Coordinates of C-alpha atoms in Angstrom, one line a residue:
X1 CA 52.3 -19.4 83.3
X2 CA 50.5 -16.9 80.5
X3 CA 52.9 -14.0 79.6
X4 CA 53.3 -13.0 76.2
X5 CA 56.2 -12.6 74.5
X6 CA 58.2 -10.9 72.0
X7 CA 58.1 -10.8 68.1
X8 CA 60.8 -13.5 68.0
X9 CA 60.4 -15.7 70.3
X10 CA 57.9 -18.0 72.1
X11 CA 58.4 -18.9 75.5
X12 CA 55.8 -21.0 77.2
X13 CA 54.3 -23.7 78.1
X14 CA 50.5 -22.2 76.8
X15 CA 50.3 -20.2 73.6
X16 CA 50.0 -16.0 74.6
X17 CA 48.5 -13.2 72.9
X18 CA 49.3 -10.1 73.5
X19 CA 46.4 -8.3 73.0
X20 CA 45.7 -5.6 75.8
X21 CA 49.5 -5.7 76.3
X22 CA 50.7 -1.9 78.1
X23 CA 52.9 0.4 77.2
X24 CA 57.0 -0.4 78.4
X25 CA 57.2 1.1 82.3
X26 CA 58.9 3.4 82.9
X27 CA 61.4 1.9 85.8
X28 CA 62.1 -1.4 83.0
X29 CA 65.9 -1.8 83.6
X30 CA 67.6 0.2 80.7
X31 CA 70.1 -2.2 78.3
X32 CA 72.6 -3.0 80.7
X33 CA 75.5 -0.5 82.1
X34 CA 77.4 -3.0 83.6
X35 CA 79.1 -6.3 81.8
X36 CA 78.1 -9.9 81.7
X37 CA 79.3 -13.3 80.9
X38 CA 78.3 -17.0 80.7
X39 CA 78.2 -18.0 82.6
X40 CA 77.4 -14.4 84.7
X41 CA 80.2 -14.2 87.2
X42 CA 80.1 -11.8 90.3
X43 CA 81.3 -8.0 89.8
X44 CA 84.8 -8.0 92.7
X45 CA 85.3 -4.5 92.7
X46 CA 82.1 -1.9 93.7
X47 CA 83.0 0.2 91.2
X48 CA 81.7 0.0 88.2
X49 CA 83.5 -1.2 85.7
X50 CA 84.2 1.5 82.5
X51 CA 81.8 1.4 79.6
X52 CA 82.4 -0.6 76.4
X53 CA 80.9 1.7 74.2
X54 CA 78.6 3.6 73.6
X55 CA 74.6 4.6 71.5
X56 CA 74.7 8.2 69.4
X57 CA 71.2 8.7 67.9
X58 CA 70.8 8.8 64.5
X59 CA 67.0 8.2 64.2
X60 CA 64.4 8.4 66.0
X61 CA 60.7 8.8 65.6
X62 CA 60.7 5.5 63.1
X63 CA 57.4 3.6 64.6
X64 CA 59.6 -0.4 64.4
X65 CA 62.4 -0.4 62.9
X66 CA 63.7 -3.6 62.0
X67 CA 67.0 -3.5 59.5
X68 CA 69.9 -1.0 58.9
X69 CA 71.3 -1.8 55.2
X70 CA 74.1 -0.4 52.7
X71 CA 73.9 -1.1 49.3
X72 CA 78.1 -1.3 49.6
X73 CA 80.2 1.1 47.8
X74 CA 81.7 4.1 49.3
X75 CA 79.7 4.5 52.2
X76 CA 76.3 6.2 52.1
X77 CA 73.7 6.0 51.7
X78 CA 72.0 3.6 53.9
X79 CA 68.7 2.2 54.2
X80 CA 66.4 1.3 56.9
X81 CA 64.1 -1.3 57.3
X82 CA 61.0 -0.1 59.4
X83 CA 58.3 -3.1 59.6
X84 CA 55.2 -1.6 58.2
X85 CA 56.5 -1.6 54.6
X86 CA 58.6 1.6 54.5
X87 CA 61.8 2.3 54.1
X88 CA 63.9 4.8 54.9
X89 CA 66.7 7.2 53.0
X90 CA 69.5 7.8 56.0
X91 CA 72.3 10.1 53.5
X92 CA 75.0 11.8 55.1
X93 CA 74.1 10.7 58.6
X94 CA 70.3 12.0 58.5
X95 CA 67.0 9.6 57.8
X96 CA 65.2 11.6 54.7
X97 CA 61.3 12.3 56.2
X98 CA 60.2 11.2 52.7
X99 CA 60.2 7.2 52.7
X100 CA 62.9 5.7 49.8
X101 CA 60.1 2.6 48.6
X102 CA 57.0 2.3 50.1
X103 CA 55.2 -1.1 50.5
X104 CA 52.6 -0.3 52.4
X105 CA 49.7 -1.3 50.7
X106 CA 50.7 -4.4 49.8
X107 CA 51.8 -5.7 54.1
X108 CA 49.3 -7.6 56.0
X109 CA 47.5 -5.9 58.5
X110 CA 49.7 -5.6 61.5
X111 CA 48.1 -5.8 65.1
X112 CA 49.3 -3.2 67.1
X113 CA 49.1 -4.3 70.1
X114 CA 51.9 -6.8 68.0
X115 CA 52.6 -8.5 65.3
X116 CA 55.9 -10.5 63.9
X117 CA 54.6 -10.2 60.3
X118 CA 55.8 -7.3 57.0
X119 CA 58.7 -6.2 56.4
X120 CA 61.0 -7.3 57.2
X121 CA 64.2 -8.0 54.9
X122 CA 65.6 -6.5 52.3
X123 CA 69.2 -7.3 49.9
X124 CA 70.9 -5.3 47.2
X125 CA 72.3 -6.9 44.2
X126 CA 76.6 -6.8 44.4
X127 CA 76.1 -5.4 41.6
X128 CA 73.2 -2.0 42.9
X129 CA 75.1 0.5 41.5
X130 CA 74.7 -0.7 38.1
X131 CA 71.5 -2.5 37.5
X132 CA 69.7 -0.6 40.6
X133 CA 68.5 -4.2 41.6
X134 CA 67.4 -4.5 45.2
X135 CA 64.7 -8.3 47.5
X136 CA 62.6 -7.4 50.3
X137 CA 60.8 -10.2 52.0
X138 CA 58.2 -9.4 53.6
X139 CA 54.1 -10.4 55.1
X140 CA 51.4 -9.6 53.0
X141 CA 47.9 -11.5 52.6
X142 CA 47.0 -15.9 52.3
X143 CA 45.6 -16.5 49.1
X144 CA 45.2 -19.8 51.1
X145 CA 42.0 -19.8 53.6
X146 CA 43.8 -21.8 55.6
X147 CA 46.9 -19.8 56.1
X148 CA 47.4 -16.6 58.4
X149 CA 49.8 -15.0 55.6
X150 CA 52.2 -15.5 53.1
X151 CA 56.1 -14.7 52.9
X152 CA 56.9 -13.4 49.7
X153 CA 60.0 -12.3 47.7
X154 CA 60.2 -9.4 45.6
X155 CA 62.1 -7.4 43.1
X156 CA 62.7 -4.0 42.4
X157 CA 64.6 -1.7 41.1
X158 CA 65.9 1.8 42.2
X159 CA 68.1 4.8 40.1
X160 CA 71.3 4.4 42.1
X161 CA 71.4 8.6 42.5
X162 CA 67.4 9.1 43.3
X163 CA 65.7 9.7 46.1
X164 CA 63.2 7.5 45.8
X165 CA 62.2 4.1 44.2
X166 CA 59.3 3.2 42.4
X167 CA 57.1 0.1 44.2
X168 CA 55.5 -0.3 40.2
X169 CA 58.7 -1.5 39.4
X170 CA 57.9 -4.8 41.5
X171 CA 57.6 -8.4 40.8
X172 CA 57.1 -10.9 43.1
X173 CA 59.5 -14.3 42.9
X174 CA 58.5 -16.7 45.1
X175 CA 56.3 -16.8 47.9
X176 CA 55.0 -19.7 50.7
X177 CA 51.7 -19.8 53.2
X178 CA 52.6 -19.7 56.4
X179 CA 49.7 -21.2 58.7
X180 CA 50.5 -18.3 62.3
X181 CA 50.9 -15.0 62.7
X182 CA 53.8 -15.7 64.1
X183 CA 57.7 -17.4 62.9
X184 CA 58.8 -15.6 59.4
X185 CA 62.3 -15.2 60.3
X186 CA 63.5 -12.2 57.7
X187 CA 66.9 -13.2 57.2
X188 CA 67.9 -11.9 53.8
X189 CA 71.6 -11.5 51.6
X190 CA 73.9 -11.8 49.5
X191 CA 76.8 -14.8 49.5
X192 CA 80.8 -14.2 48.9
X193 CA 78.8 -16.4 45.6
X194 CA 76.3 -14.2 44.6
X195 CA 74.1 -16.1 45.3
X196 CA 70.6 -15.1 47.0
X197 CA 70.2 -16.4 50.4
X198 CA 67.0 -16.2 52.9
X199 CA 65.8 -17.3 56.3
X200 CA 62.6 -19.0 56.5
X201 CA 60.6 -19.1 60.4
X202 CA 59.0 -22.7 60.9
X203 CA 54.8 -21.8 59.7
X204 CA 55.0 -20.1 64.1
X205 CA 51.8 -21.6 66.2
X206 CA 53.7 -23.4 69.1
X207 CA 56.1 -25.7 68.5
X208 CA 56.4 -25.8 65.3
X209 CA 53.6 -28.0 66.3
X210 CA 50.1 -26.7 65.6
X211 CA 47.2 -27.0 62.3
X212 CA 49.4 -26.4 59.0
X213 CA 53.2 -28.4 60.2
X214 CA 53.9 -31.9 59.1
X215 CA 54.5 -34.4 61.3
X216 CA 58.0 -33.4 62.3
X217 CA 57.7 -30.1 62.2
X218 CA 58.0 -27.8 59.4
X219 CA 61.8 -27.1 59.8
X220 CA 62.4 -30.9 59.1
X221 CA 59.9 -31.6 56.2
X222 CA 62.3 -31.2 53.6
X223 CA 59.1 -30.9 50.7
X224 CA 58.6 -27.7 53.1
X225 CA 60.4 -24.1 52.5
X226 CA 59.1 -23.4 56.4
X227 CA 62.3 -23.1 59.2
X228 CA 65.4 -23.0 56.6
X229 CA 67.4 -21.0 55.0
X230 CA 67.0 -20.5 50.9
X231 CA 69.6 -20.1 47.9
X232 CA 68.6 -19.4 44.9
X233 CA 70.6 -17.3 41.4
X234 CA 69.2 -14.7 40.4
X235 CA 71.4 -13.6 37.7
X236 CA 71.1 -16.2 35.3
X237 CA 69.1 -15.9 32.2
X238 CA 65.9 -16.0 30.9
X239 CA 62.3 -16.0 32.2
X240 CA 62.5 -17.3 35.3
X241 CA 63.2 -15.3 37.9
X242 CA 65.4 -17.8 39.6
X243 CA 66.8 -20.8 39.1
X244 CA 68.4 -22.9 40.9
X245 CA 72.3 -23.6 42.6
X246 CA 73.2 -26.5 41.0
X247 CA 75.1 -28.1 44.2
X248 CA 71.6 -27.1 46.4
X249 CA 71.7 -30.0 49.1
X250 CA 67.6 -31.4 47.4
X251 CA 68.1 -30.8 44.1
X252 CA 67.9 -34.5 43.2
X253 CA 67.1 -35.0 46.2
X254 CA 63.0 -35.1 46.9
X255 CA 63.0 -31.9 49.0
X256 CA 62.2 -29.1 47.6
X257 CA 65.3 -27.1 46.0
X258 CA 65.4 -24.0 47.3
X259 CA 66.5 -25.3 51.1
X260 CA 70.3 -24.6 51.7
X261 CA 70.3 -26.1 55.4
X262 CA 66.8 -27.2 57.8
X263 CA 65.9 -27.3 60.6
X264 CA 65.7 -23.9 62.0
X265 CA 62.3 -22.3 64.2
X266 CA 63.3 -18.3 63.7
X267 CA 66.3 -18.0 61.6
X268 CA 65.6 -13.6 62.0
X269 CA 68.7 -12.7 60.6
X270 CA 72.0 -14.1 59.1
X271 CA 75.3 -12.6 58.0
X272 CA 78.8 -13.5 56.7
X273 CA 82.6 -13.5 58.2
X274 CA 83.9 -10.2 56.4
X275 CA 87.7 -12.9 55.9
X276 CA 88.6 -15.9 56.1
X277 CA 86.3 -19.1 54.8
X278 CA 83.1 -16.5 54.6
X279 CA 81.2 -18.1 56.5
X280 CA 77.2 -17.8 57.1
X281 CA 75.9 -16.6 60.7
X282 CA 72.4 -17.5 61.3
X283 CA 70.5 -16.8 64.5
X284 CA 67.3 -18.3 65.3
X285 CA 66.1 -17.4 68.2
X286 CA 64.2 -20.1 70.6
X287 CA 61.9 -21.1 72.0
X288 CA 61.9 -22.2 75.9
X289 CA 65.4 -21.5 77.3
X290 CA 68.3 -20.7 75.2
X291 CA 69.5 -19.4 71.8
X292 CA 71.6 -19.6 69.5
X293 CA 74.1 -18.7 66.7
X294 CA 74.8 -21.2 64.0
X295 CA 77.7 -21.8 61.0
X296 CA 75.2 -22.4 58.5
X297 CA 76.4 -25.4 55.6
X298 CA 74.7 -26.3 52.8
X299 CA 72.9 -29.6 53.7
X300 CA 73.4 -28.8 57.1
X301 CA 70.5 -29.1 59.5
X302 CA 70.0 -26.8 62.8
X303 CA 67.8 -29.7 65.4
X304 CA 64.9 -27.6 65.0
X305 CA 62.1 -29.3 66.8
X306 CA 63.9 -32.2 67.9
X307 CA 66.8 -29.8 69.7
X308 CA 66.7 -26.4 71.4
X309 CA 70.1 -25.3 70.7
X310 CA 71.6 -27.4 72.0
X311 CA 69.6 -29.4 73.8
X312 CA 67.3 -32.1 73.9
X313 CA 63.1 -30.7 73.2
X314 CA 60.4 -32.4 74.6
X315 CA 57.1 -29.4 73.3
X316 CA 55.3 -30.6 75.9
X317 CA 57.8 -29.7 78.8
X318 CA 60.1 -27.4 76.9
X319 CA 61.6 -26.1 80.2
X320 CA 62.6 -29.7 81.6
X321 CA 65.8 -31.6 80.8
X322 CA 65.1 -34.1 78.4
X323 CA 68.3 -36.7 78.6
X324 CA 68.0 -38.3 75.0
X325 CA 67.4 -37.2 71.0
X326 CA 68.2 -38.1 68.1
X327 CA 71.6 -37.0 67.1
X328 CA 70.3 -37.1 62.8
X329 CA 67.3 -36.6 61.0
X330 CA 65.2 -39.3 59.3
X331 CA 67.6 -39.3 56.5
X332 CA 71.1 -39.5 58.7
X333 CA 71.9 -35.8 58.0
X334 CA 74.2 -34.9 62.0
X335 CA 72.4 -32.7 63.8
X336 CA 74.0 -30.5 64.6
X337 CA 75.1 -27.9 67.3
X338 CA 75.3 -24.4 67.4
X339 CA 78.9 -22.3 67.5
X340 CA 76.5 -20.9 70.2
X341 CA 74.1 -20.1 73.2
X342 CA 72.9 -19.1 76.0
X343 CA 69.9 -19.0 78.4
X344 CA 67.4 -16.7 78.3
X345 CA 68.6 -16.5 82.7
X346 CA 71.8 -15.3 81.1
X347 CA 70.4 -13.0 78.6
X348 CA 67.0 -12.5 77.7
X349 CA 64.4 -14.0 75.0
X350 CA 65.7 -13.2 71.7
X351 CA 68.3 -13.3 69.8
X352 CA 68.6 -10.4 66.6
X353 CA 71.5 -11.2 65.4
X354 CA 74.3 -9.3 64.0
X355 CA 77.9 -8.9 62.5
X356 CA 81.5 -9.6 63.1
X357 CA 83.2 -6.1 63.2
X358 CA 84.8 -4.5 60.4
X359 CA 84.5 -0.6 61.0
X360 CA 87.6 1.7 62.1
X361 CA 86.5 3.4 65.4
X362 CA 86.0 0.4 67.4
X363 CA 89.4 -1.5 66.9
X364 CA 89.0 -3.7 70.5
X365 CA 85.7 -4.7 68.7
X366 CA 88.0 -5.6 65.7
X367 CA 87.0 -9.5 64.4
X368 CA 84.2 -9.8 67.0
X369 CA 81.0 -10.6 66.0
X370 CA 78.8 -7.9 67.9
X371 CA 74.9 -8.9 68.3
X372 CA 71.8 -8.4 70.3
X373 CA 68.6 -9.4 72.6
X374 CA 65.2 -8.6 72.4
X375 CA 64.6 -7.7 76.0
X376 CA 65.7 -10.2 79.4
X377 CA 62.6 -11.9 80.5
X378 CA 60.3 -10.6 82.4
X379 CA 57.3 -11.9 85.2
X380 CA 54.4 -9.6 84.8
X381 CA 52.0 -9.4 81.8
X382 CA 53.3 -6.3 80.8
X383 CA 56.8 -6.9 78.8
X384 CA 59.6 -4.6 79.5
X385 CA 62.7 -3.1 77.7
X386 CA 65.3 -4.8 78.5
X387 CA 67.3 -4.8 75.5
X388 CA 71.5 -6.2 75.9
X389 CA 73.6 -5.9 72.9
X390 CA 76.6 -8.5 72.9
X391 CA 79.8 -9.7 71.6
X392 CA 81.4 -12.7 70.8
X393 CA 84.8 -14.2 69.8
X394 CA 84.4 -16.8 66.5
X395 CA 86.9 -19.4 66.3
X396 CA 87.8 -21.9 63.6
X397 CA 85.6 -24.6 62.5
X398 CA 85.4 -27.6 65.1
X399 CA 87.5 -25.3 67.8
X400 CA 84.4 -26.4 70.2
X401 CA 81.0 -23.4 71.0
X402 CA 82.7 -19.3 70.5
X403 CA 83.0 -17.3 73.7
X404 CA 80.7 -13.6 74.8
X405 CA 80.1 -11.5 76.9
X406 CA 77.6 -8.5 76.9
X407 CA 78.8 -5.3 76.0
X408 CA 78.9 -2.4 78.0
X409 CA 77.0 0.6 77.4
X410 CA 77.8 4.8 78.6
X411 CA 74.2 5.7 79.2
X412 CA 72.6 3.1 78.8
X413 CA 68.7 3.7 77.9
X414 CA 65.4 1.4 78.2
X415 CA 64.4 0.0 75.1
X416 CA 64.3 -3.4 73.1
X417 CA 66.6 -4.2 70.7
X418 CA 64.7 -4.7 67.2
X419 CA 67.8 -5.0 64.6
X420 CA 71.9 -4.5 64.2
X421 CA 72.9 -3.7 60.9
X422 CA 75.7 -2.6 59.5
X423 CA 76.4 0.1 56.9
X424 CA 79.2 -0.1 53.2
X425 CA 82.4 0.6 56.4
X426 CA 81.6 -1.9 58.6
X427 CA 80.4 0.8 61.3
X428 CA 77.6 -0.6 63.1
X429 CA 74.0 0.4 64.1
X430 CA 71.1 -0.7 66.7
X431 CA 67.4 -0.5 65.4
X432 CA 65.7 0.1 68.4
X433 CA 61.7 1.3 69.9
X434 CA 59.8 1.4 72.9
X435 CA 57.0 -1.0 72.2
X436 CA 56.5 -4.0 71.8
X437 CA 54.1 -3.8 69.0
X438 CA 54.2 -1.9 65.4
X439 CA 52.4 1.4 66.8
X440 CA 53.5 5.0 68.2
X441 CA 56.8 6.2 67.0
X442 CA 59.1 4.6 69.8
X443 CA 61.0 3.6 66.9
X444 CA 65.2 5.0 66.7
X445 CA 68.1 3.7 65.3
X446 CA 71.5 4.3 67.5
X447 CA 75.0 4.1 66.1
X448 CA 77.6 2.2 68.3
X449 CA 80.6 4.5 69.0
X450 CA 83.5 4.4 71.1
X451 CA 82.3 5.3 74.9
X452 CA 83.0 9.2 76.6

C-alpha cells in the first residue's frame, strides 16, 4: 500500500512521497454534516440531526494558515500564522492585507506539493502589552550537512500598537537539527506558570527509526530534544536567552535540561485548561492507526515509539495488534496512556488539537475540549479534503478516557483542517486549506459560530 499522507501523520508500511499529488477532487466528502461517536452508532432516524455549529468565513486567499493566536488583553487583535513564514493581523474581524511579520527569508524552501516545515508556532509573552515580546518556532536551513533542516525557537519584539513587527528585532534562542523533513512538532505557548513550552517532533522519517535517530528512537532518548515537550524560563536576568527551571526533570539526571516530558511523535499543538488544575493538553499525531490527546505532566513519558496511543506497537507491522510491550522506559518511568484516542477508521489521520472552550457564543460547548482532525482516510493516490471538528468532555485525573464525538456542521465544506485558534475572548477559529501543500491561495480562516 503506497499513498500520500498528511504532514502530521505517517500511516504506512513503507515510506511515501507526495510528489505528483493532484489537486483535491471536487467530489470529496465535506467536513461532516452528521454526528459520529466512538464507536460510531447507526442513526435511528432518516432525518439529519440538527447542526451543532456553523463555520463563518473570516479570511480567505491565504496560502497555508496553521494557527491563530491572541496576545490577550481586550480581545483585539489576533494573529494568523501562515506556514510560508508570514503572520497576519486580524483586527475588527478583518485580516489586514500586509503581513504583520515576514519571515519568509528565514524559512527553509518549502515543497509546494507537500511540506511539514515552515513557520509552525507563535506565542505572545504574557506581558506583551508592556514589553512587546513574542516567540516563533520555524524550520530553517540546516547548519549540519547530515540534517534536512534546523528547528529554531526565536524571540522578537514589536510595538503592541503598531500594524507591523520588525523582523530585524529577532534573535535565536534555541536551535537543533532535524534529520528528516517531517515531524517538527509546533505546539508553543506560555503556561500558567509563566514559562514557555514547546512541543518538538521526533525528527521524522519512518517510525522514529531512520538515519539520524537514536537506537531506541529520538522520542525516548533524553539526550535529544526531538520528540519532547520542552520548558524554559525566558524572563530570567542575564545575557542568556533562557534559563532552565530548577524543577525540570533532567536538570540533574543526565538528559537535556530543557525537557519537560518525553515520548512524543509529533506534538502539533498544546493548550491549557482555562480553569481548575489548568492541565497541559498536547495533541500528538499518530502513526498507523491511532490519534491521541495527552494530559502532560512534568517528567512523564507518553510512550512513542513503544506505543501508539494506548496500544503496543510493532514498527515493522504497524497495522497489526501486538499483545505485549514495555510498560515503563529504561529509567523506570511508566509509559502514560492518552486521555483520548480515536482510530483512523473512525475519524481521520492527524489530530490537530484545540482548546477547552471558554467563550460565550456557544453555551453548549462551555468547558468542553473542541479540536480538529486534518482529513479522513483515502484509498487512492489523491488525498481528499475531509477534515473533522470534534468535541470531548474532560474528566478528572484517574477517571478514565474522555468521551468524544464529531461535531455536526451547518453547510459543510470540503476542507483540510490544519489548526484550531483561540482569540482573547475564548472564541474559536478553524484554519483550513484545499491543497495538501503550502501552495496556491486555498487557505482560509473560519470562526466557529452558532448554527442557524
